[in-house]
Amino acid sequence: MEVILCKWVEVLMAALMAWEGELQWVREDRDVVQAEKEALEQVWNTSVRVAPEQVLEVWGLQERPMQQEVQPTEEAEEWEMVPEGGLLQAELEAARWREDWLANEATSG
């Protein structure tokens, strides 16, 4: 009976050592995945800050030089030169739409 118990102890110790090895691999894999997740979060956070600036730059809304004198909105509306909301409003709306689209693309892919 003692011999059988000793064999069982040996088998159980071998299984325990194998499981400890697998557990160590899982912990290492988890650490790698955590590091990759943190790197992706950093890239995402940077993208979220930079994307709106890039969209505004692409659409020419950022630091636009004033090349000609701008009429006050009231005066322009009197001349029917500025539609309701104005051109700038339409450009801003398009920039917001593109920003939302870029955010959706970043989260889905």
PDB file of N, CA and C in Angstrom, residues 1-2 4 8 10 29 34 41 60 66-67 72 78 103 109:
ATOM      1  N   MET A   1       0.829  -1.191   0.000  1.00  0.00           N
ATOM      2  CA  MET A   1       0.000   0.000   0.000  1.00  0.00           C
ATOM      3  C   MET A   1       0.876   1.259   0.000  1.00  0.00           C
ATOM      4  N   GLU A   2       1.952   1.206   0.760  1.00  0.00           N
ATOM      5  CA  GLU A   2       2.847   2.350   0.836  1.00  0.00           C
ATOM      6  C   GLU A   2       3.482   2.643  -0.518  1.00  0.00           C
ATOM      7  N   ILE A   4       2.164   2.108  -3.435  1.00  0.00           N
ATOM      8  CA  ILE A   4       1.128   2.730  -4.282  1.00  0.00           C
ATOM      9  C   ILE A   4       0.975   4.206  -3.925  1.00  0.00           C
ATOM     10  N   TRP A   8       1.598   7.487  -6.299  1.00  0.00           N
ATOM     11  CA  TRP A   8       0.593   8.549  -6.461  1.00  0.00           C
ATOM     12  C   TRP A   8       1.204   9.910  -6.143  1.00  0.00           C
ATOM     13  N   GLU A  10       4.331  10.762  -6.422  1.00  0.00           N
ATOM     14  CA  GLU A  10       5.233  11.092  -7.531  1.00  0.00           C
ATOM     15  C   GLU A  10       4.439  11.606  -8.740  1.00  0.00           C
ATOM     16  N   ASP A  29       2.681  35.275 -20.842  1.00  0.00           N
ATOM     17  CA  ASP A  29       1.831  35.700 -21.961  1.00  0.00           C
ATOM     18  C   ASP A  29       0.941  36.862 -21.543  1.00  0.00           C
ATOM     19  N   GLN A  34      -0.524  42.496 -21.681  1.00  0.00           N
ATOM     20  CA  GLN A  34      -0.747  43.736 -20.936  1.00  0.00           C
ATOM     21  C   GLN A  34       0.138  44.855 -21.488  1.00  0.00           C
ATOM     22  N   GLU A  41      -3.079  51.496 -26.124  1.00  0.00           N
ATOM     23  CA  GLU A  41      -3.824  52.573 -25.478  1.00  0.00           C
ATOM     24  C   GLU A  41      -3.088  53.897 -25.626  1.00  0.00           C
ATOM     25  N   GLY A  60      -8.264  72.706 -43.918  1.00  0.00           N
ATOM     26  CA  GLY A  60      -7.831  74.093 -44.011  1.00  0.00           C
ATOM     27  C   GLY A  60      -8.470  74.999 -42.983  1.00  0.00           C
ATOM     28  N   MET A  66      -5.713  85.129 -42.855  1.00  0.00           N
ATOM     29  CA  MET A  66      -6.762  86.043 -43.288  1.00  0.00           C
ATOM     30  C   MET A  66      -6.230  86.815 -44.493  1.00  0.00           C
ATOM     31  N   GLN A  67      -6.647  86.417 -45.681  1.00  0.00           N
ATOM     32  CA  GLN A  67      -6.138  87.028 -46.897  1.00  0.00           C
ATOM     33  C   GLN A  67      -6.988  88.206 -47.346  1.00  0.00           C
ATOM     34  N   PRO A  72     -18.685  91.512 -41.455  1.00  0.00           N
ATOM     35  CA  PRO A  72     -19.430  91.001 -40.306  1.00  0.00           C
ATOM     36  C   PRO A  72     -20.607  90.149 -40.794  1.00  0.00           C
ATOM     37  N   GLU A  78     -27.304  90.260 -44.739  1.00  0.00           N
ATOM     38  CA  GLU A  78     -28.136  91.226 -45.442  1.00  0.00           C
ATOM     39  C   GLU A  78     -27.923  91.105 -46.955  1.00  0.00           C
ATOM     40  N   ALA A 103     -12.485  58.006 -35.561  1.00  0.00           N
ATOM     41  CA  ALA A 103     -12.570  57.321 -34.268  1.00  0.00           C
ATOM     42  C   ALA A 103     -13.191  55.945 -34.432  1.00  0.00           C
ATOM     43  N   GLY A 109     -10.736  48.751 -36.238  1.00  0.00           N
ATOM     44  CA  GLY A 109      -9.647  48.090 -36.953  1.00  0.00           C
ATOM     45  C   GLY A 109      -8.361  48.342 -36.339  1.00  0.00           C
TER      46      GLY A 109
END
